[in-house]
Each structure stands twice: as C-alpha cells, then as structure tokens.
Short mmCIF file of N, CA and C and ligand atoms in Angstrom, two decimals:
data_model
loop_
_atom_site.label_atom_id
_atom_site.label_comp_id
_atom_site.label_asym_id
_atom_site.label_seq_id
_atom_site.Cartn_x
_atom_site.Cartn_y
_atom_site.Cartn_z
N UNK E 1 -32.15 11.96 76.11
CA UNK E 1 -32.47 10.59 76.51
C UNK E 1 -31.26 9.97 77.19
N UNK E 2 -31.58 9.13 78.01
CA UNK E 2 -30.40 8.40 78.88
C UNK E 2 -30.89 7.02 79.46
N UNK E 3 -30.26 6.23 79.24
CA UNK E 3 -30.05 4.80 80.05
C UNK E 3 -30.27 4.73 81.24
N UNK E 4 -31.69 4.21 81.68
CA UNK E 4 -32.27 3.93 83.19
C UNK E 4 -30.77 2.23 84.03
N UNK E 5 -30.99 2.84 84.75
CA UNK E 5 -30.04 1.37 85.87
C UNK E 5 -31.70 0.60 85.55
N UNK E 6 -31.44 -1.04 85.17
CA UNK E 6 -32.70 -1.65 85.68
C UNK E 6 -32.34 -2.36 86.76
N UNK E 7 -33.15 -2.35 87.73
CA UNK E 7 -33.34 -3.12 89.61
C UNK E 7 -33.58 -4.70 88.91
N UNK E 8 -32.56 -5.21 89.76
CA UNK E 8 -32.81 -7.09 89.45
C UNK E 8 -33.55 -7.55 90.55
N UNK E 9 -33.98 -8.50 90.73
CA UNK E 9 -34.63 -9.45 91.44
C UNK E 9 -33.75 -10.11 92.65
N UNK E 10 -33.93 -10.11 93.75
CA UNK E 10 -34.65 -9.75 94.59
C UNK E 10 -34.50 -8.33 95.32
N UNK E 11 -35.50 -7.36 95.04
CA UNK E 11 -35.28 -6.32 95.58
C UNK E 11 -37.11 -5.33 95.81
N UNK E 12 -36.62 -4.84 97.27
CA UNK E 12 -38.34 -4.81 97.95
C UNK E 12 -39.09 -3.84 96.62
N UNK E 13 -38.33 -2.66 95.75
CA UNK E 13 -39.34 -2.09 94.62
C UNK E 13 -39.93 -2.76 93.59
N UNK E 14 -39.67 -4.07 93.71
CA UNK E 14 -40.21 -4.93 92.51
C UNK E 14 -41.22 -5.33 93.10
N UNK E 15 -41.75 -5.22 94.41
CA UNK E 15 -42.51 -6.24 94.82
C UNK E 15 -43.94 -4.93 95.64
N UNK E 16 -44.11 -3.79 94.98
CA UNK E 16 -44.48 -3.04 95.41
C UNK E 16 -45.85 -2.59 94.65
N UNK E 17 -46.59 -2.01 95.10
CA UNK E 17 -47.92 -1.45 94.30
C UNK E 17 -47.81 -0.38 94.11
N UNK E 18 -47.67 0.42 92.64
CA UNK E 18 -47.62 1.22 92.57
C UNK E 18 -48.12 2.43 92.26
N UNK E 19 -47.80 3.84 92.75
CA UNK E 19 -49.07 4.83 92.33
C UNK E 19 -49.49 5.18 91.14
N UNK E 20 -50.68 5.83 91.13
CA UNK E 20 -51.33 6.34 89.76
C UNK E 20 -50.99 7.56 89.48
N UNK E 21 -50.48 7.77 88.04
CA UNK E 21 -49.87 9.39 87.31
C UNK E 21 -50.60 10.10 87.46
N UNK E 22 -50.62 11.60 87.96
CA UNK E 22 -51.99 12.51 88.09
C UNK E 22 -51.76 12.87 87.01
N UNK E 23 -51.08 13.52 86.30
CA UNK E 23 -51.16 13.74 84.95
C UNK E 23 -49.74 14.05 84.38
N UNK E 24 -50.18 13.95 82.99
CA UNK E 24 -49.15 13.55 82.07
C UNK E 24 -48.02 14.63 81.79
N UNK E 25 -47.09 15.14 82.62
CA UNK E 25 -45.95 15.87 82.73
C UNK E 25 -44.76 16.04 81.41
N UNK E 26 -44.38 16.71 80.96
CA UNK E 26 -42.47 16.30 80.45
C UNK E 26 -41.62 15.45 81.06
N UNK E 27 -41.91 15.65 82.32
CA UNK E 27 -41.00 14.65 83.37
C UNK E 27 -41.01 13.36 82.80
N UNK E 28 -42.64 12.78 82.67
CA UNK E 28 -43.07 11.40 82.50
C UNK E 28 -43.10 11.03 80.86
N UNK E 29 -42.80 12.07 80.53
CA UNK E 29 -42.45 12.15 78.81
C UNK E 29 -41.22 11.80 78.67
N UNK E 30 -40.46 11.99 78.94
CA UNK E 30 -38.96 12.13 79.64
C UNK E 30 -38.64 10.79 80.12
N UNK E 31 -39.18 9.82 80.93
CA UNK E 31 -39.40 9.12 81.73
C UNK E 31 -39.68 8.08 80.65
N UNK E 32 -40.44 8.12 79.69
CA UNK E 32 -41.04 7.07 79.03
C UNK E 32 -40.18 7.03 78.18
N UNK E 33 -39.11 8.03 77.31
CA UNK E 33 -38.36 8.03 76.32
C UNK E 33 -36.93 7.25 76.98
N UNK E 34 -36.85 7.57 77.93
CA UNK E 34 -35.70 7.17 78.66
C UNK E 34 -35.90 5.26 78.62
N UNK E 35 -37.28 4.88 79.15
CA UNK E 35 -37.65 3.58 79.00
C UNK E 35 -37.55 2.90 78.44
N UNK E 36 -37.84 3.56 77.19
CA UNK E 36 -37.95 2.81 75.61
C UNK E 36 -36.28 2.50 75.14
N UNK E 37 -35.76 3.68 75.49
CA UNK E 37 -34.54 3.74 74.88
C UNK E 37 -33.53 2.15 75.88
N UNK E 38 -33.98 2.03 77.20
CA UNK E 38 -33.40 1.53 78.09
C UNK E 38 -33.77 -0.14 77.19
N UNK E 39 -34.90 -0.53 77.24
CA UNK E 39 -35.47 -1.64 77.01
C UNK E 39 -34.97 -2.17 75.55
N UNK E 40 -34.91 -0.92 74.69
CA UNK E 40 -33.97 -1.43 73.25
C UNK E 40 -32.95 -1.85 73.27
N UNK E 41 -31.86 -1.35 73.78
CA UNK E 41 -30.91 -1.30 74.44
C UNK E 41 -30.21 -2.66 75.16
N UNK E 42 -31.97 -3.38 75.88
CA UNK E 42 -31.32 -4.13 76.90
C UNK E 42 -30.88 -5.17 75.98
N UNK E 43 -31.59 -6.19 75.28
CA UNK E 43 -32.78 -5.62 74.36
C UNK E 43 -33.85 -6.49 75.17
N UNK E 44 -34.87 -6.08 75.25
CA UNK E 44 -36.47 -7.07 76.02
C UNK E 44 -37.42 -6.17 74.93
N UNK E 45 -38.70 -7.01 75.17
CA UNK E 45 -40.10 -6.12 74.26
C UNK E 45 -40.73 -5.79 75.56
N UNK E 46 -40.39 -5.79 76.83
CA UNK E 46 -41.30 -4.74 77.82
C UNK E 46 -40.31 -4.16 78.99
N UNK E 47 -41.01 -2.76 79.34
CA UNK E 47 -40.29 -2.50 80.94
C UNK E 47 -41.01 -1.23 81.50
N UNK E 48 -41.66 -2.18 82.71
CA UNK E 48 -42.04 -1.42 83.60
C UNK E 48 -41.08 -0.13 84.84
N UNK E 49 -42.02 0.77 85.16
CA UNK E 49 -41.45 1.96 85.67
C UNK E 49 -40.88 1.35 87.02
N UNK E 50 -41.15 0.67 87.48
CA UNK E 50 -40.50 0.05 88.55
C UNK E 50 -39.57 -1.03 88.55
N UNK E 51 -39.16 -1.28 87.42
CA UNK E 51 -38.42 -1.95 87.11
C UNK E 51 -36.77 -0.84 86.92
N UNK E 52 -36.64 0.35 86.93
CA UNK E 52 -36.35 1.40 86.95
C UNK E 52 -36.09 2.20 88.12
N UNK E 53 -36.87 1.67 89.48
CA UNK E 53 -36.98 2.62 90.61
C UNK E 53 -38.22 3.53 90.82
N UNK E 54 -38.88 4.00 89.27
CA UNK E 54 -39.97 4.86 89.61
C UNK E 54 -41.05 3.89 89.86
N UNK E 55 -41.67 4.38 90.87
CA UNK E 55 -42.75 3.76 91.81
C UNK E 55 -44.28 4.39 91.14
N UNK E 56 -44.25 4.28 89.78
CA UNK E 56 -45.70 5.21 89.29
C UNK E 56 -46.06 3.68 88.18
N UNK E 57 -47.54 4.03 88.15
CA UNK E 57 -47.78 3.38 86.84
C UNK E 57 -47.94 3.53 85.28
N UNK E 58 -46.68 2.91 85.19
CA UNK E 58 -46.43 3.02 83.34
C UNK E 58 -45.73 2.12 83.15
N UNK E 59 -46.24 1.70 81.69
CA UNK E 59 -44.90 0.89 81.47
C UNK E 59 -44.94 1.05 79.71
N UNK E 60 -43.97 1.01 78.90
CA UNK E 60 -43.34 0.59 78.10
C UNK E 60 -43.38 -0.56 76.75
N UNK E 61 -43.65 -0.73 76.05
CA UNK E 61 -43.73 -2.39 75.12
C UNK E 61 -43.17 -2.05 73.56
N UNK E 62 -42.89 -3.12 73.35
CA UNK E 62 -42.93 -2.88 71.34
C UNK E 62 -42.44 -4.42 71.24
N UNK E 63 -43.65 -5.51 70.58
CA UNK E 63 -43.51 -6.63 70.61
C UNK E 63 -42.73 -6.97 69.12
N UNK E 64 -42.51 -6.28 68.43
CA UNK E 64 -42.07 -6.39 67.30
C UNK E 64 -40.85 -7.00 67.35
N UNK E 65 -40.47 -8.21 66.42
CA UNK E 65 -39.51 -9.06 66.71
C UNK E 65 -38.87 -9.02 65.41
N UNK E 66 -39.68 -8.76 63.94
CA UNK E 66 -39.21 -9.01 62.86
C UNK E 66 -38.74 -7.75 62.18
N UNK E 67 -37.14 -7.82 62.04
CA UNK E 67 -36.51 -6.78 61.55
C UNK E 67 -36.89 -5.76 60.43
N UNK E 68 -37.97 -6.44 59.54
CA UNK E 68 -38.14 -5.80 58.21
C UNK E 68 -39.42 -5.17 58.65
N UNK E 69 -40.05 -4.84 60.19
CA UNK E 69 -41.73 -4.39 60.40
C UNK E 69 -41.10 -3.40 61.14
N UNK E 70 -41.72 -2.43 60.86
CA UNK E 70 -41.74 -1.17 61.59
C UNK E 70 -41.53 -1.35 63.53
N UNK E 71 -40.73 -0.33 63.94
CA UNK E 71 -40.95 -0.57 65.60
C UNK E 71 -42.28 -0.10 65.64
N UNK E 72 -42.63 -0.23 66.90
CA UNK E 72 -43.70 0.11 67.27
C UNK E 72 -44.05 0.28 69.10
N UNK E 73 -43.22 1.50 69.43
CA UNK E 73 -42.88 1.64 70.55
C UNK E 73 -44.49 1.99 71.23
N UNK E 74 -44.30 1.42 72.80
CA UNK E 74 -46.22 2.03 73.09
C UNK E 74 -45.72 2.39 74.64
N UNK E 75 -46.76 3.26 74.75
CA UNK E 75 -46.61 3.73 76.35
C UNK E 75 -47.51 3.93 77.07
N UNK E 76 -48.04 2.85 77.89
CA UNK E 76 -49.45 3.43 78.64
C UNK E 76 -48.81 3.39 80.04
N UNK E 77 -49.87 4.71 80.30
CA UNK E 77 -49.47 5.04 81.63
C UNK E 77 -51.16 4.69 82.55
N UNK E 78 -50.91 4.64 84.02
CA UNK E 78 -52.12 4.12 84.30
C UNK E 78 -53.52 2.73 83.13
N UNK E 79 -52.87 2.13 82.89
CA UNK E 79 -53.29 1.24 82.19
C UNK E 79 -54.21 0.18 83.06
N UNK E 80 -55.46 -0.26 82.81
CA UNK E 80 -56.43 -1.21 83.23
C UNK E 80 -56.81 -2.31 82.24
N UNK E 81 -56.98 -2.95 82.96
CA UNK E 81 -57.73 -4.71 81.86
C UNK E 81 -59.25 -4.31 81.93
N UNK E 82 -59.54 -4.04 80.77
CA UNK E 82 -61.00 -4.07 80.85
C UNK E 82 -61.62 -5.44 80.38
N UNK E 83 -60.86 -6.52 80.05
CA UNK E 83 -61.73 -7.87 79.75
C UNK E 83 -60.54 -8.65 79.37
N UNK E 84 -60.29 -9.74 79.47
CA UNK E 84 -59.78 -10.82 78.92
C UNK E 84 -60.80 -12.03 78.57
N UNK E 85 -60.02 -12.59 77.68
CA UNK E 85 -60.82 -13.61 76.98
C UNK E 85 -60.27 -14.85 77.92
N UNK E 86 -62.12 -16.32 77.89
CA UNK E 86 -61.62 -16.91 78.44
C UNK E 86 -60.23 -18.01 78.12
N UNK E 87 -60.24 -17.85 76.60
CA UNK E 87 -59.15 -19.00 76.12
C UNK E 87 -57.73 -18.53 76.62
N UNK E 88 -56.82 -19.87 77.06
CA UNK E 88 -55.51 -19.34 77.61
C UNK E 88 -54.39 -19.22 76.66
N UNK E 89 -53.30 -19.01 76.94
CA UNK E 89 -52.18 -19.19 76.20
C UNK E 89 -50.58 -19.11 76.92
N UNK E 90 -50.05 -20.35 76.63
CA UNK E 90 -48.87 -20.26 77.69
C UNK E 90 -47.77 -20.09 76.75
N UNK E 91 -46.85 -19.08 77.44
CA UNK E 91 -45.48 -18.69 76.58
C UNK E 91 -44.61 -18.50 78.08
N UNK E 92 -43.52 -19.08 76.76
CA UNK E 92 -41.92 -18.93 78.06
C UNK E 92 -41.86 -17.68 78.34
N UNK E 93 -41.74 -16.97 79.28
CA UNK E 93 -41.54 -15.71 79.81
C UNK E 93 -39.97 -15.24 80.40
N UNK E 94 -39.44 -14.07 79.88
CA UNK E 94 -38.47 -13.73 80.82
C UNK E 94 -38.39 -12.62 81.09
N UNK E 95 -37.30 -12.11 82.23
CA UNK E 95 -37.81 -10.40 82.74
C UNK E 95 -36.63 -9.69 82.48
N UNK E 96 -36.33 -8.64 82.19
CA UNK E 96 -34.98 -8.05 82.37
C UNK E 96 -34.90 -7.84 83.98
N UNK E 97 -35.42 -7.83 84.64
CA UNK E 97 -35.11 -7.63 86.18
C UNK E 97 -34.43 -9.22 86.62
N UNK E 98 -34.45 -10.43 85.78
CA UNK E 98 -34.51 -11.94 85.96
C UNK E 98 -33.25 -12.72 85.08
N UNK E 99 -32.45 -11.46 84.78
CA UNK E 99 -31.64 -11.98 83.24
C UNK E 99 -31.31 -13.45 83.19
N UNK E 100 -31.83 -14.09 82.60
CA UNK E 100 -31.35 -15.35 81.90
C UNK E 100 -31.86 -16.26 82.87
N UNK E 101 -33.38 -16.44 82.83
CA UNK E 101 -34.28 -17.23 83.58
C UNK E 101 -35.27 -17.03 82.82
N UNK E 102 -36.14 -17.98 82.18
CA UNK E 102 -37.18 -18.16 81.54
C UNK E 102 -38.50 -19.44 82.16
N UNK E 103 -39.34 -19.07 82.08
CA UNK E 103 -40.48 -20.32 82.44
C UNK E 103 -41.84 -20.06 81.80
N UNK E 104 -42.61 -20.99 81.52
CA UNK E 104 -43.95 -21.02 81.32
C UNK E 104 -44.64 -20.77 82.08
N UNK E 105 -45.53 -19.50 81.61
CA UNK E 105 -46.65 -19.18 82.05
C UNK E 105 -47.94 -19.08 81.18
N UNK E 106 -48.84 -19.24 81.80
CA UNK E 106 -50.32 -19.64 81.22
C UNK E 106 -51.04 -18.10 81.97
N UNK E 107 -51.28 -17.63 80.63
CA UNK E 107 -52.25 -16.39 80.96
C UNK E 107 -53.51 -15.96 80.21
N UNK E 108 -54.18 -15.19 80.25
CA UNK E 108 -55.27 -15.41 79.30
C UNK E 108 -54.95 -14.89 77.73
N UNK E 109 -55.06 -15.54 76.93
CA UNK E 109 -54.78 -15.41 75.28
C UNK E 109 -54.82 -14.10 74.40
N UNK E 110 -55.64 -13.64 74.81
CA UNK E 110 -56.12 -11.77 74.42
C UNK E 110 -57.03 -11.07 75.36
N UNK E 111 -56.67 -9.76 75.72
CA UNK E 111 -56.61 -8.97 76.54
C UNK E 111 -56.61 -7.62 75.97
N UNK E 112 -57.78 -6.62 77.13
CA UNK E 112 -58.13 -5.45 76.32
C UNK E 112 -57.82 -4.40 77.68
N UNK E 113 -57.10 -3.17 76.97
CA UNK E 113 -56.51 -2.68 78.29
C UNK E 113 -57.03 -1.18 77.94
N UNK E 114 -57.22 -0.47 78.45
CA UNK E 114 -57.53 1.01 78.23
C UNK E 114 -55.98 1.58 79.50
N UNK E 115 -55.37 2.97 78.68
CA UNK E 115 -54.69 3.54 79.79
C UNK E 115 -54.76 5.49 78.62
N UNK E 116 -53.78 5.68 79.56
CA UNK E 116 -53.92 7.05 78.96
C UNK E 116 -52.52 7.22 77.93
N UNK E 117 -52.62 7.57 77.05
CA UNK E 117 -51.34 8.16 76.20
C UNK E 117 -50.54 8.87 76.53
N UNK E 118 -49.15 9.23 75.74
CA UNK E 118 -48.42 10.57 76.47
C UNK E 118 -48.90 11.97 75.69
N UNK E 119 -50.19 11.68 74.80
CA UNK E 119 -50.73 12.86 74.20
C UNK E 119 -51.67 13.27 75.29
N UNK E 120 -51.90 12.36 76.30
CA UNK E 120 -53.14 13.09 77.51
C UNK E 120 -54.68 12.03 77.24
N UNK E 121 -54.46 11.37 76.12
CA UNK E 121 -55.63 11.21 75.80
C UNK E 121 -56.01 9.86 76.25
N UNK E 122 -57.04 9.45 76.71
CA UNK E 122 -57.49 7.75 76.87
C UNK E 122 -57.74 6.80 75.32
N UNK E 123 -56.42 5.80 75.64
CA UNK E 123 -56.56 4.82 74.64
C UNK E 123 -57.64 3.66 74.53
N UNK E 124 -57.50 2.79 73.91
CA UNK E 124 -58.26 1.19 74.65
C UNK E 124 -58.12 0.38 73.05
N UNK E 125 -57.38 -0.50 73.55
CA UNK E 125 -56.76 -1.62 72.40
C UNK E 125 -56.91 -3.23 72.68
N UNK E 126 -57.39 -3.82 71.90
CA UNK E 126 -57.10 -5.46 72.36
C UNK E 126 -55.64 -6.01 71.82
N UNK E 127 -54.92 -6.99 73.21
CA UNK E 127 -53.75 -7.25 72.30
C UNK E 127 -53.90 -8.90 72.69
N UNK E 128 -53.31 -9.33 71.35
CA UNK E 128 -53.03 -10.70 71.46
C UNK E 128 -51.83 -11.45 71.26
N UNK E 129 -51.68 -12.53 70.84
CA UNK E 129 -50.10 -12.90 71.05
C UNK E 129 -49.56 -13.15 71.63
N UNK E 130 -47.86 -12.50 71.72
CA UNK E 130 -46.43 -12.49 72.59
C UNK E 130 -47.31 -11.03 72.83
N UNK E 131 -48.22 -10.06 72.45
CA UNK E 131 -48.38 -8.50 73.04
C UNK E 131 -49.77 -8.68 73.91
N UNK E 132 -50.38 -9.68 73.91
CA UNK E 132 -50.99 -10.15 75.37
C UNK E 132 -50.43 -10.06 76.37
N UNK E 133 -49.78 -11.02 76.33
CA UNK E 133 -48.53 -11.81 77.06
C UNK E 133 -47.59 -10.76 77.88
N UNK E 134 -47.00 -9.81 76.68
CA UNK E 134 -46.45 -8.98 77.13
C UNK E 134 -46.96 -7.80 78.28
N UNK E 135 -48.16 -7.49 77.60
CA UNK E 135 -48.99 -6.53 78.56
C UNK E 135 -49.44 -6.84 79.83
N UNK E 136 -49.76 -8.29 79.82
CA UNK E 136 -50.20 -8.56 81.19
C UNK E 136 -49.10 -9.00 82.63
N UNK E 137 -47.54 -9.04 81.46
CA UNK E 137 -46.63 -9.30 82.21
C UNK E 137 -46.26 -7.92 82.86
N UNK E 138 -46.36 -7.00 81.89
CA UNK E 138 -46.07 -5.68 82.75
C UNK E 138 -47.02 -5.16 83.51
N UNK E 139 -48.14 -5.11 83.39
CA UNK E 139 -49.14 -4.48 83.93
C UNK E 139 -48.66 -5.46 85.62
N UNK E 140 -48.50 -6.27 85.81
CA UNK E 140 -48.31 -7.16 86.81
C UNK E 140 -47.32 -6.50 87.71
N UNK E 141 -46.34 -6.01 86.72
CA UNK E 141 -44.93 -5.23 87.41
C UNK E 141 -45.46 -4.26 88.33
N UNK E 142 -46.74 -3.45 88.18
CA UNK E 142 -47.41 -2.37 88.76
C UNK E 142 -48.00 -2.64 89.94
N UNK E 143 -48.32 -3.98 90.20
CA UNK E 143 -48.61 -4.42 91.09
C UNK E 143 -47.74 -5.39 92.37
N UNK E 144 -46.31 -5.50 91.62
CA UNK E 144 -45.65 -5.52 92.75
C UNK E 144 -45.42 -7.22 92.36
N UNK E 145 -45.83 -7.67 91.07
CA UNK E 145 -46.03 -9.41 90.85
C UNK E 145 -45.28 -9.50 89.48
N UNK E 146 -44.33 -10.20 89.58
CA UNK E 146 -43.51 -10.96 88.76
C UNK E 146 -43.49 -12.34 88.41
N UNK E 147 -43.05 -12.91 87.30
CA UNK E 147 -43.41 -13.63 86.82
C UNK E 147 -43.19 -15.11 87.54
N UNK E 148 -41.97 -14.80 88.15
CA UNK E 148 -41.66 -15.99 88.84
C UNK E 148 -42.99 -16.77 89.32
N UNK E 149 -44.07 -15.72 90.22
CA UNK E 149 -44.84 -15.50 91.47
C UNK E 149 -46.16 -16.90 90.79
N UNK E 150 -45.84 -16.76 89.31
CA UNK E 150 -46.93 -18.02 88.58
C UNK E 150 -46.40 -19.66 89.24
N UNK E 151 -44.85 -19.33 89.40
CA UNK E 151 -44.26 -20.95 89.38
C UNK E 151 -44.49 -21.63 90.79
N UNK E 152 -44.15 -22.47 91.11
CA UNK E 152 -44.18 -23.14 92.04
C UNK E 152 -43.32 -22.89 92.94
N UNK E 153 -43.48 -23.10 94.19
CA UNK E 153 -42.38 -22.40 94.95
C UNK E 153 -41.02 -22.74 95.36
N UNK E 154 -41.31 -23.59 94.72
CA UNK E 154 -39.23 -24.64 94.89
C UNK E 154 -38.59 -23.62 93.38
N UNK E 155 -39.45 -24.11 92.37
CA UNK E 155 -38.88 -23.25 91.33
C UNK E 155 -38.56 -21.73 91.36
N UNK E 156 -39.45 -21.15 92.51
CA UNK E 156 -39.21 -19.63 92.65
C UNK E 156 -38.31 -19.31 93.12
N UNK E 157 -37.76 -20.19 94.45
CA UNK E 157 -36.99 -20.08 95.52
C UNK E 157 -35.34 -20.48 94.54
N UNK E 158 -35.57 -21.54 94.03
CA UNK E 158 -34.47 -21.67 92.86
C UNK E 158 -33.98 -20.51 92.64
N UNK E 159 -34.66 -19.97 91.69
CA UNK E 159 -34.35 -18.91 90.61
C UNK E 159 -33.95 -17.44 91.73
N UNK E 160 -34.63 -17.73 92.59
CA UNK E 160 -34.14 -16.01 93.82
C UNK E 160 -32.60 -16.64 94.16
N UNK E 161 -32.67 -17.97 94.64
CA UNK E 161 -31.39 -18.19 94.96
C UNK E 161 -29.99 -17.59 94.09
N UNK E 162 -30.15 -18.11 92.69
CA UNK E 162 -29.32 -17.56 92.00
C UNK E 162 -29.27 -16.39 91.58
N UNK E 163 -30.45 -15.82 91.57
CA UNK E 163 -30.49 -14.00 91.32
C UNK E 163 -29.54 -13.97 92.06
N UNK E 164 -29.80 -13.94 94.26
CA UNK E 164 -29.00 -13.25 94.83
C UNK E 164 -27.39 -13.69 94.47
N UNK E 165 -27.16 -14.73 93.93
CA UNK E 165 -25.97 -15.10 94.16
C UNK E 165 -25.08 -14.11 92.85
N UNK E 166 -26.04 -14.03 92.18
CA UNK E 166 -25.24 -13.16 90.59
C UNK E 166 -25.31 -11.56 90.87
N UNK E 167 -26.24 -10.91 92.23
CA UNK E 167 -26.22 -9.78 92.96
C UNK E 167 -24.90 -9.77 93.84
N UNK E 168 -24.77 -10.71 94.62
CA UNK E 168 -23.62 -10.88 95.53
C UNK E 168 -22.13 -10.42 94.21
N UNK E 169 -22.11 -11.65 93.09
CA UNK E 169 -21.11 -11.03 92.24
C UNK E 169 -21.08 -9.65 91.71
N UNK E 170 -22.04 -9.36 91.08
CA UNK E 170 -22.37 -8.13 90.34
C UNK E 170 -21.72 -7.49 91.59
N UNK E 171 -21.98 -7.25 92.86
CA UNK E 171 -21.66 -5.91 93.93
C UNK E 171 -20.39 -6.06 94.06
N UNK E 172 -19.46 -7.22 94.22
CA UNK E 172 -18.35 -7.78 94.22
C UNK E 172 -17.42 -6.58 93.30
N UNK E 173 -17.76 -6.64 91.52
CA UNK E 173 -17.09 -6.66 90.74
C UNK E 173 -16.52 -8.02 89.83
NI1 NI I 201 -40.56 -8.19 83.67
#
C-alpha cells in the first residue's frame, strides 16, 4: 500500500467524466487499498479516483466518525443512484481536493446506489446521513462536479481564487 498525491482544485481532471471499470483487476484492488489508506491518512470520510489522477469510476468512503465504532471502509466501483428520496438535507461540505473550504449544500436526504464490489459482485445499499451526503458527493467527483459547482458563482470564483493562490505557494515551496 502507498500514499496517492491528491490533485487540488483548480485542475482540468477534476472536472472530467469519467470511464467505467471493465472489470475488477488487482490493479483496481490495489488502487482502492491505496485510496483508503490515502483518505485515512488525509484524514476525509470520502475520495474519489480522480481525485488521485485515475480517470475510472470508483470511489472510496467510511463515514464513521466515532472512535469506539468499528471502521467501515467501502468501495464501489462503477456505482449508480437508483432512487433518492424526495426529502432534502443540507450539510457543510468539504473536499480534500478544496483543503480548508467548507459550504452548505442541500442534497437529497437518503439515497440508494447499486455498484459492483471488489469481490466482483453487484451490491445495492440505501445510505443516509453524513453517508448520503457523502456518496452523492463522490459519485459527483465521477462526473467531473464538485461541490463548489452547488454555490453561487461569486462564492465559487472566491474559493478558486484562493485555491490557485495556495497552488501558486504550494509550487513555490
Ligand atoms: Ni470531494
């Protein structure tokens, strides 16, 4: 296992659609362990494959916040919304691609996703919560849409501003 680089904001692979896994490899086994390990690490409860550089769809989660509950690492690859509910629910959101930028977003409250496992097999779970929330924030990553993309556009343009400016440092040193 090894520590993925995560891509910050603004950069054209975040903003990309990405392909579907033909099937479930070591590589992408490999790929997903590497993820998990990256995202603990950072620490965040999600991270998408393109958040990483790989241009495939998967992503990563374990909403677990309370020290004394088991982790509960998950990995769907090719993952779909098969229904959301109509009631909403808005939570502050932040990205590891966005470090230290948070905003409200309003998304739908619980959400049912089918994708495939790294056993090969097709899942399908309803999640609710911060693991709504979470899922629909990543699943979004796959499509090239970040969270900012909910806010308004002075607030978006804000927040890119200072990304690039903490990119400009970061390349600096
Ligand atoms: Ni994110």
């Amino acid at each position: 296992m090894s520590l993925r680089h995560i891509l910050l904001h603004p950069d054209p692979r975040l903003k990309k659609v990405c392909d579907p896994i033909a099937s479930v490899t070591p590589e992408i086994g490999a790929l997903a362990e590497d993820m998990l390990e990256t995202m603990y690490e950072a620490p965040g409860v999600g991270l998408a494959a393109p958040q990483v550089g790989v241009m495939q769809r998967l992503f990563v989660m374990d909403c677990v916040k309370d020290k004394d509950t088991a982790a509960k690492p998950m990995v769907l690859i090719n993952p779909e919304i098969t229904w959301t509910s109509d009631e909403s629910n808005t939570y502050e959101e932040g990205c590891l691609s966005i470090p230290e930028h948070y905003a409200e977003v309003t998304r739908p409250a619980r959400v049912r996703m089918a994708w495939l496992g790294l056993d090969g097999k097709r899942h399908e779970e309803e999640f609710d919560h911060l693991w709504a929330t979470c899922a629909q924030h990543e699943f979004d990553h796959l499509n090239g849409k970040l969270f900012i993309d909910y806010l308004g556009p002075i607030k978006r343009q804000m927040i890119t501003r200072k990304m690039e400016k903490l990119k400009r440092e970061r390349a600096r040193g």
